[in-house]
Every structure is written in structure tokens, then in C-alpha cells.
Coordinates of C-alpha atoms and ligand atoms in Angstrom, one line a residue:
X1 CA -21.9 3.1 34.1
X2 CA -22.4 5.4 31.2
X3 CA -25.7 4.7 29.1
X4 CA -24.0 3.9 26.1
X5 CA -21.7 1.2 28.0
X6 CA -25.2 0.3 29.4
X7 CA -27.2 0.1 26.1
X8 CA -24.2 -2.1 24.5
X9 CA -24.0 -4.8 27.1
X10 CA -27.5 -5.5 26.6
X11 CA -27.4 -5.6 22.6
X12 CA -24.6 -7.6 22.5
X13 CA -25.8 -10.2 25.7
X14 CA -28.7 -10.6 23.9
X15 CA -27.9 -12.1 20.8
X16 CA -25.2 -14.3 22.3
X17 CA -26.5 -17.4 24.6
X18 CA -25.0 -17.3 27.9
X19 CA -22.8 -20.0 28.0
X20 CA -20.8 -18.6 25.1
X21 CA -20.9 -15.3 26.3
X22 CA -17.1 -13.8 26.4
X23 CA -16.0 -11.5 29.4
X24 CA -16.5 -8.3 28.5
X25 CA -14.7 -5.7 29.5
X26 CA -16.5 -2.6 30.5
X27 CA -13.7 -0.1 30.9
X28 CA -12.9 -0.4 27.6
X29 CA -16.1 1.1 26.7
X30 CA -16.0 3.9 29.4
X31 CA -14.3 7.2 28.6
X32 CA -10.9 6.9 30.6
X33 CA -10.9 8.3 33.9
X34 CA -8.7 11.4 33.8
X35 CA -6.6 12.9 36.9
X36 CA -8.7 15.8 38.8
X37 CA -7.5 18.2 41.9
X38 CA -10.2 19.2 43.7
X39 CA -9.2 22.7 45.7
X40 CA -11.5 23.1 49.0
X41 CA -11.6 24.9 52.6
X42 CA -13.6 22.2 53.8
X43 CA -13.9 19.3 53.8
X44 CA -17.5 17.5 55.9
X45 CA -15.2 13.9 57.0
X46 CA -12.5 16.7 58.9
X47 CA -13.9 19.8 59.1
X48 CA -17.0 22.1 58.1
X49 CA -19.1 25.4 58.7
X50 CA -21.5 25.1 56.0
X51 CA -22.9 23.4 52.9
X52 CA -19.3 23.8 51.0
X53 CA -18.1 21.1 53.7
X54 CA -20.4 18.6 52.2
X55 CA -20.6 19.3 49.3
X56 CA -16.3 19.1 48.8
X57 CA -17.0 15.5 50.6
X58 CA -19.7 14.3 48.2
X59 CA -18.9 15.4 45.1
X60 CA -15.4 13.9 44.4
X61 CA -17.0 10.7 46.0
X62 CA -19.5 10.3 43.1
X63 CA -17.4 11.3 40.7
X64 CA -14.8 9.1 41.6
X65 CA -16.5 6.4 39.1
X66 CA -15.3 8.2 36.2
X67 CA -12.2 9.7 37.0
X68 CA -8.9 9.9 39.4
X69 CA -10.1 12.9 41.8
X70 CA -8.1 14.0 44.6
X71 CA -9.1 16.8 47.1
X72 CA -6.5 19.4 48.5
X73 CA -7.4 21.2 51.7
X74 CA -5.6 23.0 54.3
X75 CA -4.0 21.3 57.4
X76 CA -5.8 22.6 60.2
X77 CA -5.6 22.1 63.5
X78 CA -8.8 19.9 63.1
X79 CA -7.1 17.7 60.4
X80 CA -3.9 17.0 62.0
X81 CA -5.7 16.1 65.4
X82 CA -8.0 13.7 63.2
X83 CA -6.6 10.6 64.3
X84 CA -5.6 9.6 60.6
X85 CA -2.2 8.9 59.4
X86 CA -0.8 11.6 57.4
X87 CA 2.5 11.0 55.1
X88 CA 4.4 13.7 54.0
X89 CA 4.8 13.1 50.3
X90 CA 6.1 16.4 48.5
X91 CA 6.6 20.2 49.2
X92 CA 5.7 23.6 48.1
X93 CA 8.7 26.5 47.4
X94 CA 7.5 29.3 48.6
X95 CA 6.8 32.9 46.5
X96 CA 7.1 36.1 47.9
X97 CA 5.4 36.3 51.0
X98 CA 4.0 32.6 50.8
X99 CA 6.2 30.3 52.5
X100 CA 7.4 26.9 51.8
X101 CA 5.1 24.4 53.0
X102 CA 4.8 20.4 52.8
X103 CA 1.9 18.0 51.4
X104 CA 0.7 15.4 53.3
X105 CA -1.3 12.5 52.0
X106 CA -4.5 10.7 53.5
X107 CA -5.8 7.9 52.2
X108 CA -9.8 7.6 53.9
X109 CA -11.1 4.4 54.1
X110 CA -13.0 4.5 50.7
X111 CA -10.1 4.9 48.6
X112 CA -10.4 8.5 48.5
X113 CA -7.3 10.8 48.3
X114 CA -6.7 13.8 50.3
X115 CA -3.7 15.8 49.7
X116 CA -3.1 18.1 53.2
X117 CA -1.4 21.4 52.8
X118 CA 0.9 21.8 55.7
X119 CA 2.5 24.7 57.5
X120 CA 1.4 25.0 61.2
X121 CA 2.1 28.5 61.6
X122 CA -0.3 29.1 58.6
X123 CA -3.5 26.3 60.0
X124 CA -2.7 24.8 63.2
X125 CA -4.9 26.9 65.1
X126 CA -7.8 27.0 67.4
X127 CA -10.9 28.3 65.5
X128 CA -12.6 27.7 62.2
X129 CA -11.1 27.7 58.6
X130 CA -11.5 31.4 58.5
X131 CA -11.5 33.1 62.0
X132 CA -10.5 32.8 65.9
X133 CA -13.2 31.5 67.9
X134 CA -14.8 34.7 68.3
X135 CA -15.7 34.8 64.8
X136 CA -13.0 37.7 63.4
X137 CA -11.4 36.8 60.5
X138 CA -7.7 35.9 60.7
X139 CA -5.6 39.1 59.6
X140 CA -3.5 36.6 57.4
X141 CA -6.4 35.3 55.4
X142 CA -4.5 36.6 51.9
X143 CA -1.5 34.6 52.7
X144 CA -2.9 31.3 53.7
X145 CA -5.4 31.2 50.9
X146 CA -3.2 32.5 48.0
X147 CA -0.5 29.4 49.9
X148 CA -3.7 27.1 48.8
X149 CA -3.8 29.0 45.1
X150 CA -0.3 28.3 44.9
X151 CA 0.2 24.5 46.1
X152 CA -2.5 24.0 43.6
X153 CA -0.8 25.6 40.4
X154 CA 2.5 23.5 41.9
X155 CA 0.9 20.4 41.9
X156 CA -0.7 21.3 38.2
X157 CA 2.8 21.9 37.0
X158 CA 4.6 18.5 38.2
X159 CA 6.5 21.0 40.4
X160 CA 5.2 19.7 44.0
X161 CA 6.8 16.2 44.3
X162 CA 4.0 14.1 44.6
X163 CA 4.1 12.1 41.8
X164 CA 0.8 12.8 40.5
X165 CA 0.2 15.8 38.0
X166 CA -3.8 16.6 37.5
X167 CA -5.3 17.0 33.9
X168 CA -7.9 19.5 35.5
X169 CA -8.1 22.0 38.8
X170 CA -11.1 22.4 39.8
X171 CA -11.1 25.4 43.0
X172 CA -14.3 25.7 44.9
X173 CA -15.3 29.2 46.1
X174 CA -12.4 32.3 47.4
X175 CA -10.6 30.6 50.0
X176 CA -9.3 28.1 46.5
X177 CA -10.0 31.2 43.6
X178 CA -6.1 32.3 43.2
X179 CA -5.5 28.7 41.9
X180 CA -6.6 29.4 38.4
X181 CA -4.5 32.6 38.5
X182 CA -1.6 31.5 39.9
X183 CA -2.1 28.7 37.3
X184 CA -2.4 31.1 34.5
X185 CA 0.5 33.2 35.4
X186 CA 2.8 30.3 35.3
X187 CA 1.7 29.1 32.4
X188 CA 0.6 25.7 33.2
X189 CA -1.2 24.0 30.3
X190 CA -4.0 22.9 32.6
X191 CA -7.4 24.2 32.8
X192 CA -9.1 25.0 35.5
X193 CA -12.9 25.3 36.4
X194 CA -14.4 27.3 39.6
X195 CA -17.0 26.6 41.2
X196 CA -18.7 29.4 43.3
X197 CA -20.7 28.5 46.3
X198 CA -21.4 31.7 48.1
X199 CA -20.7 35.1 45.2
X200 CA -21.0 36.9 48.7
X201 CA -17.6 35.8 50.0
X202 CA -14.9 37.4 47.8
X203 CA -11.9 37.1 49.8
X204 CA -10.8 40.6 49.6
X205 CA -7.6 42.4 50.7
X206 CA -5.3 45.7 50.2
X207 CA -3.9 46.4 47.1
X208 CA -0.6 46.6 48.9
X209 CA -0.8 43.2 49.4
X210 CA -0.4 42.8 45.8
X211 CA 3.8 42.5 46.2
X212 CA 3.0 39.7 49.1
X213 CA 1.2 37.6 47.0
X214 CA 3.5 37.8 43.9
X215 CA 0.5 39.3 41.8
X216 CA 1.7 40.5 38.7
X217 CA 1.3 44.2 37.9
X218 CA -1.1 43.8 35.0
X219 CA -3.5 41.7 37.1
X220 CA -4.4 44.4 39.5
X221 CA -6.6 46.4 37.2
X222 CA -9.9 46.4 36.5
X223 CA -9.0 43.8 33.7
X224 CA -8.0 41.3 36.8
X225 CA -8.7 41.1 40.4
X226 CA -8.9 44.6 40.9
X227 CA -12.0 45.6 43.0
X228 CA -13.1 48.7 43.9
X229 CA -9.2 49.5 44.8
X230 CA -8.6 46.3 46.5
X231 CA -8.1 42.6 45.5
X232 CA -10.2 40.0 45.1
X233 CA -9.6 36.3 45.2
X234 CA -12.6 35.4 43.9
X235 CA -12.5 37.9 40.6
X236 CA -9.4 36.2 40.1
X237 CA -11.3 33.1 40.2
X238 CA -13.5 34.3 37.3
X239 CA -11.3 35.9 35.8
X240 CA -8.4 33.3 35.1
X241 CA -10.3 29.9 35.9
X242 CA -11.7 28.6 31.6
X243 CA -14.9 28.2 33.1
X244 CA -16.9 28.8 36.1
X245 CA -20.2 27.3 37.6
X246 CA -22.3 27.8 40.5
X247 CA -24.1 25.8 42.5
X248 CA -28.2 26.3 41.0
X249 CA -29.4 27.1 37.2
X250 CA -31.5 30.2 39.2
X251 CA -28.3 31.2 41.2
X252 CA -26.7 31.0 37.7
X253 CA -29.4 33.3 36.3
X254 CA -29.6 35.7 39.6
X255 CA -25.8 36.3 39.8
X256 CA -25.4 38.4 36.3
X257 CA -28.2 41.2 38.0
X258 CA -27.0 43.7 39.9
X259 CA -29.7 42.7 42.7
X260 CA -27.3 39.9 43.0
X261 CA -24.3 39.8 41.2
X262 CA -22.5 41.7 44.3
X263 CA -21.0 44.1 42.3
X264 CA -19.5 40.7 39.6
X265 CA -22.4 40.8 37.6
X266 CA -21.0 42.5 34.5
X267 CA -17.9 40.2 34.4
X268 CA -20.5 37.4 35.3
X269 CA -22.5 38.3 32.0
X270 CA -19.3 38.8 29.9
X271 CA -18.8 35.0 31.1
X272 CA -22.6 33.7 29.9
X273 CA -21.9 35.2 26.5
X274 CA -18.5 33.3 26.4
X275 CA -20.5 30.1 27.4
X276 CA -17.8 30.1 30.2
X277 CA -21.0 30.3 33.3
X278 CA -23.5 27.6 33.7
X279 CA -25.2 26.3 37.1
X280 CA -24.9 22.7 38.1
X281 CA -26.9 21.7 41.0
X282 CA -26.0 20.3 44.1
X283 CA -27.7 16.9 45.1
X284 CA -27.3 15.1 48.8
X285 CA -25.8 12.2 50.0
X286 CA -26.5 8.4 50.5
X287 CA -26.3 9.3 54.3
X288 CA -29.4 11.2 54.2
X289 CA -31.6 8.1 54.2
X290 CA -34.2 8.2 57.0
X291 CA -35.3 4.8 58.0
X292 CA -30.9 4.2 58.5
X293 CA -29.2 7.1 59.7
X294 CA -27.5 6.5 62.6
X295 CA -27.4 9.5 63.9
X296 CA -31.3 9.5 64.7
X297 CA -33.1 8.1 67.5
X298 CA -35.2 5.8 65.7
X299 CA -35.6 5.0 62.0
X300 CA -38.3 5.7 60.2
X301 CA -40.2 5.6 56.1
X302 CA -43.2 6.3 54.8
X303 CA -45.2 3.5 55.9
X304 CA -43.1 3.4 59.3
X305 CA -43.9 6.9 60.9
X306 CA -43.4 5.9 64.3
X307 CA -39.7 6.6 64.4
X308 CA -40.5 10.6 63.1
X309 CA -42.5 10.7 66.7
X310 CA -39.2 9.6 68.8
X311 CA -37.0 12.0 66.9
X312 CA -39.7 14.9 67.7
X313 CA -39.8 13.7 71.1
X314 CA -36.1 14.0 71.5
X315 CA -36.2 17.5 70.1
X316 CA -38.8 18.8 72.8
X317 CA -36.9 17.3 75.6
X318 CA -33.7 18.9 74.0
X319 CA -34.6 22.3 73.7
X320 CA -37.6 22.2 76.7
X321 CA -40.4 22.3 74.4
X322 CA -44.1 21.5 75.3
X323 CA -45.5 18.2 73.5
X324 CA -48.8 20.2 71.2
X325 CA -48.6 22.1 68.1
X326 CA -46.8 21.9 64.9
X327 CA -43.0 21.8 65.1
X328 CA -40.8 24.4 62.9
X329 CA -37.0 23.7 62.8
X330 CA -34.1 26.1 61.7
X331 CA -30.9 24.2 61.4
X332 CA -28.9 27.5 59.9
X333 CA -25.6 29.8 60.2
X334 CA -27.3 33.0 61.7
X335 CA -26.0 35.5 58.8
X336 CA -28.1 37.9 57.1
X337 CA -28.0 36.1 54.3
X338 CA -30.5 33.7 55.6
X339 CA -33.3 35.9 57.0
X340 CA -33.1 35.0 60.7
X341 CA -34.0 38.4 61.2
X342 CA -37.3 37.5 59.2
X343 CA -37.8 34.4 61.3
X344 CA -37.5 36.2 64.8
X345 CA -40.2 38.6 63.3
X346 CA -42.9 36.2 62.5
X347 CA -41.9 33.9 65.9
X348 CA -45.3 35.6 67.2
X349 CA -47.4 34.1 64.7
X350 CA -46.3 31.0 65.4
X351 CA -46.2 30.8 69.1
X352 CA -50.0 32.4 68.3
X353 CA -50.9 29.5 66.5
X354 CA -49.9 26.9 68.5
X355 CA -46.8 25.9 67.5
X356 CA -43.3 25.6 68.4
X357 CA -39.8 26.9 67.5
X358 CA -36.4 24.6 67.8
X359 CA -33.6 26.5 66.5
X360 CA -30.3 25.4 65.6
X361 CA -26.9 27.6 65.1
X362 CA -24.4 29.8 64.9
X363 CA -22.8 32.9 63.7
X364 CA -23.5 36.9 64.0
X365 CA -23.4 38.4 67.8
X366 CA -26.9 40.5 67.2
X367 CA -28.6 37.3 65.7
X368 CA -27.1 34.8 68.1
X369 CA -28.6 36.9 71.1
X370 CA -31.9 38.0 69.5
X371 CA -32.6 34.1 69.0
X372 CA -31.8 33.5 72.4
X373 CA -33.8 36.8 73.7
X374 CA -36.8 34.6 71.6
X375 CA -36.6 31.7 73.3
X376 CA -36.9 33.3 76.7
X377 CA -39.7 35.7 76.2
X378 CA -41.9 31.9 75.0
X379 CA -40.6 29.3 77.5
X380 CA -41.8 25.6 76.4
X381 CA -42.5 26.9 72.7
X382 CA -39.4 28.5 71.2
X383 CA -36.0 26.4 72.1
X384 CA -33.0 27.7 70.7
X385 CA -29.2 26.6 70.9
X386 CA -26.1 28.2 69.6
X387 CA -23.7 25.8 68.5
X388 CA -23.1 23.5 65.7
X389 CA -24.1 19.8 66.5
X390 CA -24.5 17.5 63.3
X391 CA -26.7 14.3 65.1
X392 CA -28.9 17.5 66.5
X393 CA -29.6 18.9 63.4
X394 CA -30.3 15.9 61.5
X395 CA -32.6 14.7 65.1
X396 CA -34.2 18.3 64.0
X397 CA -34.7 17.7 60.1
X398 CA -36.7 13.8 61.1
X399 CA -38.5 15.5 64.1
X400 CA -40.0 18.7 62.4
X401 CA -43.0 19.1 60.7
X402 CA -41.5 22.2 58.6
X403 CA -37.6 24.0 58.4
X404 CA -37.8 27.6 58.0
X405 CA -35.4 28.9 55.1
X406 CA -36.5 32.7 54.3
X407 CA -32.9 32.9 53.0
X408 CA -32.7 36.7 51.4
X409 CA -30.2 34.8 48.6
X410 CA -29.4 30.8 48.9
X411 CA -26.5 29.5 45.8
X412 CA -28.4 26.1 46.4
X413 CA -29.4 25.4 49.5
X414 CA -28.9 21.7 51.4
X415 CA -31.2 22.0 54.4
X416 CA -34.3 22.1 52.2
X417 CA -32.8 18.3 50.5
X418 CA -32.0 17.2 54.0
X419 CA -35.8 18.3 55.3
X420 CA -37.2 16.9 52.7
X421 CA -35.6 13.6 52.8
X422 CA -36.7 13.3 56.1
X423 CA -40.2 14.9 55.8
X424 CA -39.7 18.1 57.2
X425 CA -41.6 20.4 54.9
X426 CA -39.4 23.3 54.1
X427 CA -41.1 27.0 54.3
X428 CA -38.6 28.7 51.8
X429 CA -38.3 32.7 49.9
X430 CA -38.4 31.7 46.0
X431 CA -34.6 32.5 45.4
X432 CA -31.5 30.5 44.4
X433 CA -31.8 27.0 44.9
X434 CA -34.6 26.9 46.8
X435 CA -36.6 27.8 44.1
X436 CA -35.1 24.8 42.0
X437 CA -35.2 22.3 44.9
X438 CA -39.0 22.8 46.1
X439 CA -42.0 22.5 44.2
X440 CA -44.6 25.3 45.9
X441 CA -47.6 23.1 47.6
X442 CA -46.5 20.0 46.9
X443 CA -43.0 19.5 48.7
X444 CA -42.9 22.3 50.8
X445 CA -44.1 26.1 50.3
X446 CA -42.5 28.9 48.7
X447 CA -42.9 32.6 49.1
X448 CA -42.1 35.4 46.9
X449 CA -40.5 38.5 48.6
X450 CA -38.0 38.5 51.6
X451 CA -40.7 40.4 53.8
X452 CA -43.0 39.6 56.8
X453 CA -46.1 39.9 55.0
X454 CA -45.0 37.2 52.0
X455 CA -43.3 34.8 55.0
X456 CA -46.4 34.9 56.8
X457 CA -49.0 33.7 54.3
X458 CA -46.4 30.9 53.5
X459 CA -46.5 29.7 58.0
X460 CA -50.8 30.4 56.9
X461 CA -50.6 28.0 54.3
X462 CA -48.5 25.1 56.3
X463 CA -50.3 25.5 59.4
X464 CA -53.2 25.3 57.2
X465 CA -52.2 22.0 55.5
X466 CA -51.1 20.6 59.2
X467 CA -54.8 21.0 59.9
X468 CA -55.2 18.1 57.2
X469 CA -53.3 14.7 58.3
X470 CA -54.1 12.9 54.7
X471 CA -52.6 16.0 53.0
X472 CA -50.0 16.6 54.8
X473 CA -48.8 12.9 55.0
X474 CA -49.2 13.4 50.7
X475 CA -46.8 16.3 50.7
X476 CA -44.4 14.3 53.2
X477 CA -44.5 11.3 51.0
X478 CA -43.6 13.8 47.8
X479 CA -41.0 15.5 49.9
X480 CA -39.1 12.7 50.7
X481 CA -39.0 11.3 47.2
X482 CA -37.9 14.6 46.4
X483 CA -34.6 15.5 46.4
X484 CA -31.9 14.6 44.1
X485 CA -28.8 12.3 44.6
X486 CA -25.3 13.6 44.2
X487 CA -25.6 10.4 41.0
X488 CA -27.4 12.9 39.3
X489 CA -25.4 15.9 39.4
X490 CA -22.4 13.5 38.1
X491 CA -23.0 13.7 34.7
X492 CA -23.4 17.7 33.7
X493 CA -19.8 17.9 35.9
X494 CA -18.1 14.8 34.2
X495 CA -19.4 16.5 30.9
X496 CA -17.6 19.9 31.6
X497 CA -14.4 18.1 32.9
X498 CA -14.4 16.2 29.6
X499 CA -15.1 19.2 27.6
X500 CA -13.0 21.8 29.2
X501 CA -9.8 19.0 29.0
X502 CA -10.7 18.5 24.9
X503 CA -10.9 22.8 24.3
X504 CA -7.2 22.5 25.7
X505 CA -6.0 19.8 23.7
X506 CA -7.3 21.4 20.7
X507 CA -6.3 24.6 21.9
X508 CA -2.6 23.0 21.9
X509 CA -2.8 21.8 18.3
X510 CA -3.7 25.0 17.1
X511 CA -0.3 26.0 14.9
Ligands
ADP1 P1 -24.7 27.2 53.9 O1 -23.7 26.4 53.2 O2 -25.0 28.5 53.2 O3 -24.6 27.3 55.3 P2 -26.4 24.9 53.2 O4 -27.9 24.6 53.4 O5 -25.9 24.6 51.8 O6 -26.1 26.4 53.7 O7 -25.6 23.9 54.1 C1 -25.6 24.1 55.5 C2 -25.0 22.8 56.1 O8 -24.6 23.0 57.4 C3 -26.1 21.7 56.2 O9 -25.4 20.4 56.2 C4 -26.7 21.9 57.6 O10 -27.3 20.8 58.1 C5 -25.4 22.3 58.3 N1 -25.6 23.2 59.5 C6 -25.9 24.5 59.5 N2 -26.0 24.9 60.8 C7 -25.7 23.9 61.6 C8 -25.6 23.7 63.0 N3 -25.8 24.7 63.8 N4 -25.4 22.4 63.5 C9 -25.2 21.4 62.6 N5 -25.2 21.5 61.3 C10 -25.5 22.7 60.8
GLC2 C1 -22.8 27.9 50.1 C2 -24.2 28.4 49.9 C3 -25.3 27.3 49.9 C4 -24.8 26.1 49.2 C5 -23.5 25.6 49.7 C6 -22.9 24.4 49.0 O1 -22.5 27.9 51.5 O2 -24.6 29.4 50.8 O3 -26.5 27.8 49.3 O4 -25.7 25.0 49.3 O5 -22.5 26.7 49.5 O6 -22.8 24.6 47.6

């Protein structure tokens, strides 16, 4: 309920006495709920490699109070085979070298809408959204992306058969970014908003692919999605979407530097002086509640600790750890982006100190068989599995003592909320999210540069506080209060949705 609905009820109840008290209806005094697409890769309920997954899961959820939102993702292989029933209910023509496809419709349990783009030859494959199992990227990333783009402008121009026609698009990171173009180039009178999650994943391909992809000539310059000679999905994005957040106000801040900005900041900056860039941040969901999860071995809260022993307990049989010492988590994709390679050099002073390692993931060859090189040079005090296994990692977030994040750039960061929920305190590089997400010393400990010497006197200070049960049981206690719920992150987006559809509407009165 909005607070103004919220401030009326109680005016008006109390002047009235009960018994004469008419219904009132409280729509009436909410905004009405407008019609929203939500364009996403992934999607946490049927498929997901990272934070977008949960994010694209929790977001329309919440918002779902104040308006129609719908989420379109791709039909992969890991959707179809999800056990749910999927109606085809309208159909994409195809463009150039995008074929025709079909939309299928889910409707989850909680009400929620997913429209399913489907054309097997495109999705219905073994791997993730965005490579074979050995991790290379499919050669055909352009056309099934730009097929997303485009059943999203179709579906914003009534053209898709579905019988639902949203007010708003609102695309989520590359794989979704040719969505505002492709809505722009066709002229729909629909705005679109895009969210970017990762500036470091641009979707890029040939300029020749321009003619595949029905890109019109003027788009492919500098002015549009040209990038250093090639295309990029997500300058589209920027370019064509009326307004684009990201995912922290720092990230927000970091992405218009050239330290950051991945060769976008100028265009980023041009977009700050239009007001068209703002950061919203990302918050966690209900499911991340500690003394119910049912994914954990035992339950636990803050004056019920015992149930934080059996999930640590768990973790050292797991991963073959002795039963001493301090334990430090990493639940992470192993990408450079997230200084592993920092982690694997401070391992020593760790192990030195008496604690142990239990490492979680997945991703780049080198980093994959560095980590696993780790754990065999300190049997019983570094454990490490590659693989992706959501009740480990969450049995890793309540069993740790501290989650190691020395991320050389994080957007927002969910790890460090999910830690903290359940009193892991996170060691984090000041950057992005993180910086937003932790307060230094008091729910979890930040350091400054992306180097060993700044890591290390962050692991001096925890293992420092460890020393100290009453303060680190304070800091736990803080931590898990800590992190914010998606509820809160509800209003800044339900503000821009209502303000972007209003600049439209006047925009269309303009003679
Ligand atoms: P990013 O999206 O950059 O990977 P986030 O911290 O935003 O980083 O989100 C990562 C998400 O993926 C979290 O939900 C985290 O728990 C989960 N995750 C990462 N690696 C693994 C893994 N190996 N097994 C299970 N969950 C993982
Ligand atoms: C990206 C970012 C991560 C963020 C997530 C969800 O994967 O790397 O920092 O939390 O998206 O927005």
C-alpha cells in the first residue's frame, strides 16, 4: 500500500466509529496498475548463472502489487523440460535473418506471468543461456538475442497475438538491449527503460551482421550501436531505451569513468546530463530468511545459534575440512571480475592463521584449476568444488564465519545480502555495490584497492575480530539485520515506470 493510501485510511477510520464505518475501497486510492514486459535471459524459478537470475525472479514479484508485470525469456532447453504447462498463445514473424518463432505462456503458481519465446533450433540446447557446456559462447548469440529484442518490440506493438499489449518494456542487460531499438525503429509509442547488470557484457558482433539483424544503416555509426567497428547490443540498449539504470548508486557513479565505464562512459555521461541514468539498488528475497530456509540443515536466529554450528558442520564434511579455525566461504562465478585470483593469493595467510577455505563455483579454465591446485596443496583446510549447487551455497552463506568478495568491479553484488542475512561477515574491495551494501567494521569489512596488501589487512582485521566472541556476535547480529528487502527497492522503480509512461503521454500531446 502506498503511504498516502495508508495515511487516508487512518484519517478517515478515525473519525468514523466502527460500526458505521463504510467499506472502503483501497484501489481506488492506488495509482492504477499499468501493463509492464519485463525482458530477461534468466530467470532463478527455470534457469540461472548469476545474480540477473534472481534478480529477474524477484523484482517483477514485488512489483506485482502495483502493476500488471509479465516476464519474457527464452525457451530453453531447461524451460521446456521444467515440468510446467506451456500454451502456445501467439507468434513472432520473422525479420531478416530472425526467424518466426511462437510464445508460450506459463502461469507459476503465484499468479505470475511468463511469456516463453520459442524456436528449438534457436534454445533447445544442452548448455547455459549463452554457451555449450564447455563454456564457448554460441556462434549464433546475435541472432537469438536480437529474436528476444524483436518478440519484445512485437509484443509492444499489439503485433504478437497475445492479447496483451505492455504500457512499458523494461530489458535487463545485452542478451534483452536490441528491444528498445528494435522498438524505436518501428516506431512503437512505448517507452522502454534498461536496466544494466553487468556494463562488462556488451553482446558484441561483426558489423556484417548488421543486414542479419535488419539494423538500419544510420544505426551503425558512432551515433548508434557502432563500437569500435563492430555492434553492440548493449549501446543499442543505451542508446534507444528513454532511460537506463543500473543496479547500485556507486556503480551508477563508477560507470561514467573511463576506469569503468568500459569504453560507454562518454555516452554514459551524456545520459546523467539528460537525467536518463540513475542507480536503483538491488535488495534480496523473502527466501533468504535463516531460522526457515529449507534448504539448510538446521534453522537458526540470533538468539538460536545452534543451527549456524550444523550448517558449518555440513560444510567441513562436504568439502573434507578439519573442525578448528575460522571458516571463509566463496560462493562465486570464477571470472576475473571477481578477484579469485586475489583470493588464491592470500589462501596462505589464511591457512597460516588457522583457518579454512570452502570454495564454491564455476567458470574460467585457469581459475577453475588454480582453485582446485589450492585445495590440494592444504588438505583438511582449503575445500573447493566446481559446480553450481544452490542448497550448497546457501549451507555455505549460514555455515561461514566470513564470504570473500575482492570483486575487482561488482554492479551490486547479492552474495554479500545473502552472507549477511545469514551471519556470514562478508570481506569485500570498496567498489560497486559492495560499497553500498556493507558498512566497514560493523557488518562486514571493506578494503580499498584490488591488491594483496589492501585484502590482507581486511582477513587481519576479521581474524582479529573472530578473536572476540561478544564482538563478533555484535557484527553478526548487525549483519543480519542488514540487508535490504526487494519492498524497498519497489518504490524508486514503480516511480520511474510511472514517470517514464507520463513523459510519453505528454510527449504525445505535444502538437
Ligand atoms: P553475479 O551475478 O555477478 O554472479 P551476484 O552476487 O549478484 O553476482 O549473484 C550471484 C548469484 O549466484 C547468487 O545468488 C549466488 O549465490 C549464486 N551463485 C554463484 N555461484 C554459485 C554456485 N557455484 N553455486 C550456487 N550458487 C551460486
Ligand atoms: C550482475 C552483477 C552483479 C549483480 C547482478 C544482479 O551479474 O555482476 O553485481 O548483483 O548482476 O543485478
Amino acid at each position: 500500500m502506498g503511504n498516502a493510501a495508508a495515511i487516508a485510511r487512518t484519517h478517515f477510520h478515525a473519525m468514523i466509529p466502527a460500526s458505521v464505518q463504510p467499506t472502503l475501497h483501497l484501489e481506488s486510492l492506488q495509482p492504477p496498475k499499468r501493463r509492464i514486459l519485463f525482458v530477461t535471459s534468466e530467470f532463478a524459478d527455470l534457469i540461472k548463472v548469476g545474480g540477473l537470475g534472481d534478480v529477474s525472479a524477484a523484482l517483477p514479484r514485488a512489483l506485482s502489487a502495483q502493476h500488471d508485470i509479465r516476464v519474457l525469456i527464452p525457451g530453453y532447453r531447461q524451460v521446456l523440460e521444467s515440468g510446467r504447462t506451456l500454451r502456445i498463445v501467439g507468434h513472432i514473424k520473422g525479420l531478416a535473418a530472425l526467424p518466426a518463432c511462437k510464445i508460450g505462456r506459463l502461469d507459476l503458481a503465484d499468479g505470475l506471468i511468463v511469456y516463453v519465446l520459442l524456436h528449438p533450433a534457436l534454445f533447445d540446447r544442452t548448455g547455459s543461456p549463452y554457451g555449450d557446456p564447455q563454456g564457448h559462447d554460441w556462434p549464433d548469440n546475435h541472432i537469438r538475442f536480437a529474436s528476444l529484442g524483436l518478440a519484445a518490440a512485437e509484443i509492444a506493438m499489439g503485433q504478437a497475438g497475445i492479447h496483451w499489449r505492455p504500457e512499458l518494456v523494461h530489458a535487463n542487460d545485452w542478451p534483452a538491449a536490441m528491444a528498445p531499438a528494435y522498438m524505436t525503429w518501428r516506431k512503437a509509442k512505448v517507452p522502454s527503460l534498461l536496466t544494466i547488470h553487468n556494463l562488462a557484457y556488451q553482446g558484441i558482433c561483426d558489423m556484417q551482421c548488421s543486414a542479419e539483424l535488419a539494423i538500419p544503416a544510420d544505426a551503425c555509426g558512432m551515433e548508434g550501436m557502432e563500437f569500435y567497428g563492430k555492434l553492440s547490443f548493449l549501446k543499442a540498449g543505451i542508446c534507444y531505451a528513454n532511460h537506463v539504470t543500473t543496479v547500485s548508486h556507486t556503480y551508477a557513479q563508477e560507470i561514467t569513468t573511463a576506469d569503468f565505464g568500459c569504453g560507454l562512459e562518454g555516452m554514459l555521461q551524456a545520459k546523467v546530463k539528460a537525467g536518463q541514468l540513475s542507480g536503483i539498488i538491488n535488495g534480496i528475497d523473502a527466501t533468504w530468511e535463516p531460522a526457515s530456509d529449507p534448504h539448510l540443515v538446521q534453522g537458526f536466529s540470533m538468539d538460536q545459534w545452534q543451527g549456524k554450528q550444523a550448517n558449518a558442520a555440513y560444510v567441513e564434511q562436504l568439502f573434507g575440512l578439519a573442525s578448528d579455525g575460522p571458516l571463509f566461504g566463496v560462493v562465486s562465478r570464477l571470472v576475473q571480475q571477481k578477484g579469485i585470483d586475489l583470493t588464491l593469493q592470500i589462501a596462505d595467510q589464511i591457512v597460516n592463521n588457522g583457518g579454512r577455505l570452502a570454495v564454491i563455483g564455476r567458470g574460467e579454465a585457469e581459475l577453475e584449476t588454480a582453485m582446485e591446485e589450492l585445495a590440494m596443496r592444504y588438505p583438511g583446510r582449503v575445500g573447493v568444488h566446481i559446480g553450481f549447487n544452490e542448497t550448497d551455497a546457501r549451507r555455505i552463506f549460514a555455515g561461514s564465519d566470513f564470504l570473500l568478495m575482492p570483486s575487482r568491479f561488482e554492479p551490486c553484488g547479492l552474495s554479500q545480502m545473502y552472507a549477511q542475512r545469514f551471519a556470514s561477515l562478508p570481506i569485500a574491495r570498496r567498489t560497486g555495490g559492495l560499497a553500498d551494501t556493507i558498512e566497514d567494521g560493523v557488518t562486514g569489512f571493506l578494503f580499498n584497492e584490488a591488491s594483496v596488501d589492501s585484502y590482507q589487512g581486511a582477513i587481519r582485521r576479521a581474524l582479529s575480530i573472530y578473536q572476540h566472541p561478544e564482538l563478533l556476535n555484535a557484527m553478526r547480529c548487525r549483519a543480519m539485520r542488514a540487508p535490504l528487502l526487494w519492498q524497498q527497492s519497489v518504490k524508486p522503480y514503480d516511480r520511474l515506470y510511472r514517470q517514464l509512461l507520463n513523459e510519453v503521454h505528454a510527449a504525445a500531446e505535444l502538437p
